Amino acid sequence: MQEEIYKRLLAPTLGPCACSQVRRLARKLSSLYDALLSPEDLTITQYSLLADIERAGQLSHAVLAEKVGMDRTTLTRNLRPLTRARWVTVGAGKDRRQRLFQLTAAGRRKLLRSYPLWEEAQRQFLSQIGTESLQELRTLLTSAESAVTKAFPTDQEKR
């Protein structure tokens, strides 16, 4: 049995691991954006959280977690430096258990200063992949996310 598994491992009939390929791309792409955002001491994850919160005006923890595709614990860990820096404030919602996030004035300034850096990262990636390929990639990523959701729905998506 182990010998059979070993043979299949060496030459997988299902092809290379899709998850490994996507994660490798995500790490490389994140590194590009992180490098260009570094003058503002932000990572692409932090920048994206600031941008998502600003676009919404105010977001609950649960809605933000769903929007960015993070579990709540990971989201809390990623928000901690933003709240410590006083770029994001946390307030109570209608229900005292609900936490609502919004940008502070300092958070808005940080986002505005870092936006040109994000644009440059986006521009560099776009110049390498091309407009048409980027659109195809976005279509494929949306389709892949949908397929994963159908194969492995979260508790929220099961409802």
XYZ file of C-alpha atoms in Angstrom:
159
model
C 0.000 0.000 0.000
C 2.745 2.462 0.939
C 4.661 1.595 -2.223
C 1.566 2.381 -4.327
C 1.107 5.735 -2.582
C 4.804 6.507 -3.083
C 4.509 5.817 -6.835
C 1.459 8.093 -7.075
C 3.290 10.776 -5.102
C 6.178 10.809 -7.590
C 3.892 11.120 -10.622
C 0.526 12.528 -9.523
C -2.244 11.799 -12.027
C -4.078 14.927 -10.871
C -1.132 17.157 -11.814
C 0.761 19.616 -9.624
C -0.924 20.750 -6.408
C -3.214 23.659 -7.298
C -3.072 24.977 -3.746
C 0.741 25.084 -3.764
C 0.774 26.959 -7.070
C -1.750 29.553 -5.884
C 0.079 30.007 -2.567
C 3.413 30.441 -4.371
C 1.865 33.124 -6.598
C 0.260 34.800 -3.574
C 3.596 34.919 -1.719
C 5.438 36.389 -4.727
C 2.725 38.919 -5.501
C 2.463 39.898 -1.826
C 6.222 40.407 -1.737
C 5.995 42.847 -4.666
C 3.258 44.900 -2.995
C 4.933 44.678 0.438
C 8.235 45.941 -0.986
C 6.601 48.926 -2.645
C 4.444 49.738 0.409
C 7.416 49.464 2.784
C 8.242 53.209 2.768
C 4.927 53.662 4.606
C 5.639 50.700 6.924
C 2.604 48.823 5.628
C 2.087 45.347 4.235
C -0.423 44.665 1.473
C -2.657 42.975 4.048
C -2.661 46.077 6.238
C -3.163 48.380 3.264
C -6.100 46.263 2.048
C -7.733 46.327 5.478
C -7.405 50.126 5.660
C -8.858 50.457 2.142
C -11.750 48.052 2.812
C -12.681 49.802 6.045
C -12.476 53.242 4.404
C -14.623 52.174 1.444
C -17.322 50.872 3.782
C -17.073 53.770 6.226
C -17.678 51.366 9.077
C -17.585 47.570 9.165
C -18.345 44.926 11.730
C -15.710 42.344 12.569
C -17.807 39.561 11.025
C -18.494 41.454 7.780
C -14.854 42.481 7.404
C -13.690 38.898 8.028
C -16.068 37.631 5.341
C -15.086 40.390 2.913
C -11.344 39.671 3.150
C -11.722 35.891 3.477
C -10.023 35.614 6.885
C -11.136 33.796 9.947
C -11.916 36.110 12.856
C -8.800 35.241 14.844
C -6.489 35.986 11.917
C -8.354 39.210 11.228
C -7.967 40.284 14.867
C -4.230 39.594 14.697
C -3.919 41.617 11.470
C -5.957 44.532 12.843
C -3.975 44.783 16.082
C -1.075 46.854 14.641
C -3.576 49.147 12.909
C -5.484 49.830 16.106
C -2.234 50.228 18.081
C -1.064 52.820 15.554
C -4.458 54.523 15.983
C -5.266 54.234 12.286
C -8.365 52.151 13.025
C -10.789 52.668 15.861
C -13.084 50.024 17.315
C -16.525 50.978 18.545
C -19.545 49.095 19.814
C -22.423 48.399 17.462
C -26.142 48.144 18.227
C -25.417 44.933 20.064
C -22.657 45.526 22.650
C -20.935 42.343 21.463
C -20.641 43.715 17.937
C -17.386 45.525 17.170
C -17.377 48.159 14.447
C -14.186 49.308 12.755
C -13.591 52.637 11.083
C -10.566 54.670 10.079
C -9.358 57.539 12.170
C -8.127 60.767 10.580
C -4.574 59.400 10.956
C -5.682 56.170 9.266
C -7.117 58.118 6.335
C -3.868 60.085 5.989
C -1.878 56.829 6.073
C -4.109 55.342 3.381
C -3.812 58.437 1.173
C 0.001 58.507 1.524
C 0.283 54.813 0.707
C -2.154 54.823 -2.234
C 0.463 55.978 -4.800
C 2.759 53.169 -3.600
C -0.053 50.640 -4.081
C -0.720 52.119 -7.537
C 2.932 51.580 -8.463
C 2.785 47.931 -7.345
C -0.411 47.458 -9.336
C 1.154 49.182 -12.354
C 4.294 47.004 -12.192
C 2.276 43.801 -12.019
C -0.037 44.958 -14.795
C 2.914 45.883 -17.031
C 4.214 42.323 -16.734
C 0.970 40.371 -17.039
C -0.994 42.642 -19.390
C -4.545 43.938 -19.151
C -6.195 41.014 -20.929
C -4.330 38.386 -18.892
C -5.148 40.207 -15.661
C -8.841 40.158 -16.553
C -8.598 36.439 -17.365
C -6.796 35.847 -14.058
C -9.518 37.696 -12.151
C -12.186 35.612 -13.892
C -10.320 32.386 -13.080
C -9.775 33.432 -9.458
C -13.477 34.206 -9.033
C -14.350 30.827 -10.535
C -11.779 29.057 -8.338
C -13.074 30.774 -5.199
C -16.610 29.721 -6.089
C -15.465 26.121 -6.659
C -13.700 26.009 -3.294
C -16.752 27.483 -1.577
C -18.959 24.789 -3.097
C -16.503 22.047 -2.158
C -15.893 23.351 1.355
C -18.520 25.862 2.515
C -17.861 27.738 5.751
C -20.502 27.870 8.465
C -21.576 31.301 7.169
C -21.998 29.974 3.620
C -23.959 26.898 4.736
C -26.802 29.090 5.977
